[in-house]
Short mmCIF file of C-alpha atoms in Angstrom, two decimals:
data_model
loop_
_atom_site.label_atom_id
_atom_site.label_comp_id
_atom_site.label_asym_id
_atom_site.label_seq_id
_atom_site.Cartn_x
_atom_site.Cartn_y
_atom_site.Cartn_z
CA LEU A 250 -71.52 -46.23 -29.85
CA CYS A 251 -68.89 -47.72 -32.12
CA ALA A 252 -67.65 -44.29 -33.11
CA LEU A 253 -67.43 -43.35 -29.26
CA ALA A 254 -65.51 -46.54 -28.50
CA ALA A 255 -62.98 -45.97 -31.39
CA ALA A 256 -62.44 -42.37 -30.27
CA LEU A 257 -61.77 -43.35 -26.70
CA SER A 258 -59.14 -46.08 -27.79
CA VAL A 259 -57.34 -43.53 -29.91
CA ARG A 260 -56.90 -41.23 -27.02
CA ALA A 261 -55.65 -43.96 -24.66
CA GLN A 262 -52.67 -44.86 -26.92
CA GLU A 263 -49.40 -43.32 -26.23
CA VAL A 264 -45.94 -43.68 -27.71
CA ALA A 265 -42.94 -44.73 -25.24
CA GLU A 266 -39.29 -45.18 -25.74
CA LEU A 267 -37.90 -48.69 -24.72
CA LYS A 268 -34.51 -49.02 -23.23
CA ARG A 269 -32.36 -52.15 -22.64
CA GLY A 270 -30.57 -52.50 -19.38
CA SER A 271 -29.86 -54.62 -16.25
CA LEU A 272 -32.44 -55.21 -13.75
CA ASN A 273 -31.06 -55.31 -10.03
CA VAL A 274 -32.97 -57.98 -8.00
CA GLY A 275 -32.55 -57.86 -4.21
CA VAL A 276 -32.65 -60.94 -2.14
CA ARG A 277 -32.99 -60.72 1.65
CA ALA A 278 -30.59 -62.90 3.51
CA GLN A 279 -29.18 -63.19 6.96
CA GLY A 280 -25.70 -64.46 7.82
CA THR A 281 -22.85 -64.73 10.26
CA VAL A 282 -19.18 -64.56 10.25
CA VAL A 283 -17.53 -67.92 10.89
CA ALA A 284 -13.83 -68.60 11.60
CA GLU A 285 -12.04 -71.13 9.42
CA ASP A 286 -8.93 -72.99 9.92
CA VAL A 287 -8.83 -72.17 13.73
CA PHE A 288 -5.37 -72.94 15.46
CA ARG A 289 -3.89 -72.24 18.77
CA LEU A 290 -0.46 -70.50 19.56
CA ARG A 291 1.28 -72.19 22.41
CA SER A 292 4.21 -71.37 24.60
CA THR A 293 7.58 -72.93 23.70
CA ILE A 294 9.15 -72.05 26.92
CA GLU A 295 8.64 -71.69 30.68
CA GLY A 296 8.54 -68.12 31.72
CA ARG A 297 6.60 -65.02 32.27
CA VAL A 298 4.69 -62.91 29.85
CA GLU A 299 6.16 -59.44 29.86
CA ALA A 300 4.01 -57.70 27.41
CA VAL A 301 0.79 -58.29 25.34
CA PRO A 302 0.56 -55.68 22.57
CA ALA A 303 -2.09 -57.67 20.55
CA SER A 304 -5.76 -57.67 21.35
CA SER A 305 -8.57 -60.06 20.35
CA HIS A 306 -10.61 -59.50 17.20
CA THR A 307 -7.75 -57.92 15.24
CA TRP A 308 -5.72 -59.14 12.17
CA ALA A 309 -2.09 -59.84 12.65
CA HIS A 310 0.72 -60.21 10.10
CA PRO A 311 3.59 -62.80 10.56
CA SER A 312 5.92 -60.02 11.53
CA THR A 313 3.67 -58.72 14.23
CA ASP A 314 4.71 -59.62 17.81
CA LEU A 315 1.59 -60.60 19.69
CA ALA A 316 3.42 -61.09 22.99
CA TYR A 317 6.79 -61.26 24.54
CA LEU A 318 7.75 -64.05 26.99
CA ALA A 319 10.79 -63.62 29.36
CA ASN A 320 12.52 -66.91 30.42
CA GLU A 321 12.70 -67.75 34.01
CA GLU A 322 16.22 -66.39 34.62
CA LEU A 323 15.54 -62.90 33.22
CA ALA A 324 12.21 -62.91 35.19
CA ALA A 325 13.98 -63.79 38.35
CA MET A 326 16.50 -60.98 37.85
CA MET A 327 13.79 -58.49 37.12
CA ASP A 328 11.81 -59.52 40.34
CA ALA A 329 15.00 -59.27 42.44
CA ASN A 330 15.13 -56.35 44.93
CA ALA A 331 17.58 -54.25 43.31
CA THR A 332 18.00 -50.56 42.51
CA THR A 333 18.53 -51.11 38.84
CA PRO A 334 15.52 -50.25 36.67
CA ASP A 335 13.98 -53.07 34.47
CA GLN A 336 14.87 -51.27 31.21
CA VAL A 337 18.53 -51.11 32.12
CA LEU A 338 18.44 -54.80 33.22
CA GLU A 339 16.83 -55.88 29.99
CA SER A 340 19.41 -53.88 27.83
CA ARG A 341 22.37 -55.39 29.73
CA TRP A 342 21.10 -58.90 29.51
CA GLN A 343 19.38 -58.80 26.10
CA ARG A 344 22.02 -60.80 24.33
CA VAL A 345 22.07 -63.59 26.72
CA TYR A 346 18.32 -63.67 27.71
CA LYS A 347 16.40 -62.43 24.69
CA PRO A 348 12.60 -62.12 25.29
CA THR A 349 10.82 -64.60 23.07
CA PRO A 350 8.37 -63.10 20.59
CA VAL A 351 4.97 -64.80 19.98
CA ARG A 352 3.97 -64.51 16.27
CA CYS A 353 1.45 -66.07 13.83
CA PRO A 354 3.00 -68.37 11.35
CA ASP A 355 0.70 -66.57 8.62
CA THR A 356 -1.60 -63.78 8.61
CA CYS A 357 -4.33 -64.58 11.04
CA PHE A 358 -7.20 -63.24 12.93
CA ILE A 359 -6.90 -63.33 16.74
CA LEU A 360 -10.07 -64.81 18.16
CA LYS A 361 -9.07 -65.05 21.90
CA ALA A 362 -6.16 -64.08 24.12
CA PHE A 363 -5.61 -66.43 27.01
CA ILE A 364 -2.64 -64.54 28.50
CA ARG A 365 -2.02 -61.43 30.54
CA SER A 366 0.92 -59.39 31.32
CA LYS A 367 3.17 -60.60 34.22
CA LYS A 368 1.54 -64.03 34.44
CA TRP A 369 3.71 -67.13 34.44
CA VAL A 370 3.19 -69.91 31.67
CA LYS A 371 4.39 -73.33 31.30
CA PRO A 372 5.76 -75.06 28.12
CA ASP A 373 2.98 -75.89 25.69
CA ALA A 374 0.43 -73.52 27.39
CA VAL A 375 -2.22 -71.93 25.14
CA LEU A 376 -1.57 -68.37 24.60
CA PHE A 377 -3.76 -67.33 21.82
CA GLU A 378 -6.55 -68.84 19.49
CA ALA A 379 -6.45 -67.53 15.97
CA ALA A 380 -8.00 -68.31 12.49
CA ARG A 381 -6.38 -68.07 9.06
CA LYS A 382 -9.61 -67.09 7.45
CA LEU A 383 -13.01 -65.68 8.16
CA SER A 384 -16.11 -66.56 5.96
CA LEU A 385 -19.55 -65.08 5.77
CA MET A 386 -22.11 -67.91 5.94
CA GLY A 387 -25.48 -66.85 4.88
CA ARG A 388 -29.08 -68.23 4.75
CA VAL A 389 -31.58 -67.35 1.94
CA ARG A 390 -35.24 -68.10 1.95
CA SER A 391 -36.20 -71.06 -0.08
CA GLY A 392 -38.18 -69.17 -2.55
CA ASP A 393 -35.14 -67.06 -3.43
CA THR A 394 -32.68 -69.85 -3.98
CA HIS A 395 -33.09 -70.03 -7.62
CA ARG A 396 -31.64 -66.50 -7.93
CA ILE A 397 -28.27 -67.38 -6.10
CA LYS A 398 -25.39 -68.76 -8.08
CA ASP A 399 -21.79 -69.62 -7.32
CA GLY A 400 -19.41 -66.73 -8.36
CA GLN A 401 -22.42 -64.14 -8.17
CA LEU A 402 -21.38 -60.67 -6.81
CA ILE A 403 -23.10 -59.73 -3.53
CA VAL A 404 -23.37 -56.72 -1.40
CA PHE A 405 -23.48 -57.13 2.48
CA TRP A 406 -23.29 -55.09 5.41
CA ASP A 407 -23.50 -55.25 9.36
CA LYS A 408 -26.98 -55.16 10.65
CA ASN A 409 -25.81 -52.31 13.19
CA ASP A 410 -23.93 -50.29 10.34
CA PRO A 411 -25.91 -50.52 7.14
CA SER A 412 -24.04 -47.45 5.62
CA ASN A 413 -20.57 -49.52 5.62
CA LYS A 414 -21.26 -51.87 2.71
CA HIS A 415 -18.95 -54.59 1.42
CA GLN A 416 -18.79 -56.78 -1.71
CA GLY A 417 -17.91 -60.36 -2.18
CA ARG A 418 -18.61 -63.30 -4.33
CA VAL A 419 -20.80 -66.46 -3.50
CA ALA A 420 -18.72 -69.56 -2.90
CA ARG A 421 -19.79 -73.01 -2.13
CA PHE A 422 -23.60 -72.45 -2.44
CA LYS A 423 -25.67 -75.41 -1.53
CA LEU A 424 -29.37 -76.00 -0.91
CA ASP A 425 -30.17 -76.69 2.85
CA ILE A 426 -33.10 -79.09 2.49
#
C-alpha cells in the first residue's frame, strides 16, 4: 500500500516555470460627467442675433465666435424695405456698425444655447451657459474601495460605445460613507 501511494505521488508532480509580472485587476464602477466652473455668457448690447454658428455640447476656443449680435441701428437698416441685399448693406456699414461677436473668455464647453437667429436681446440677457471643465464622477462598490488610490490610471468608456475607450487618472478620491 505504501509503495502504491509513493508511485502515485511521483506521477502527480510536474515541473513548471514561474514568471514575474503585473496582474491587472478590474473594478466595476459607474459614473457620470459633471460640469465644473459653470458660467453664463451675457449680451453686452441691445440688438438682434444675426447668426449662431455654435451649438450645444461642443468645445469652443477663445477665438471661436459663438454668435453675432447686430446693434439696433444696423438691424433697423436691414429690416427696412429696400432693394439692397443684406450682404451689401452689411459690407457698406461694417466700419460704423460692426456686428458684436460673442466668445468664451477661455476654452469652454457649451452646455446650453438660449438664443436663436433673428431674435432680439436686451443688455445683460443670458446667451449661453458654458463650463470651463468637465469631470467624470464615479462610484465604486464598498468592497472595492481599497483598490482605488489617487493618481491611479483608469480606463473608462461610454456605456453605449464600449469600443471607444479613454484613459485618465483618479483625483480627489474619497470614501462616501
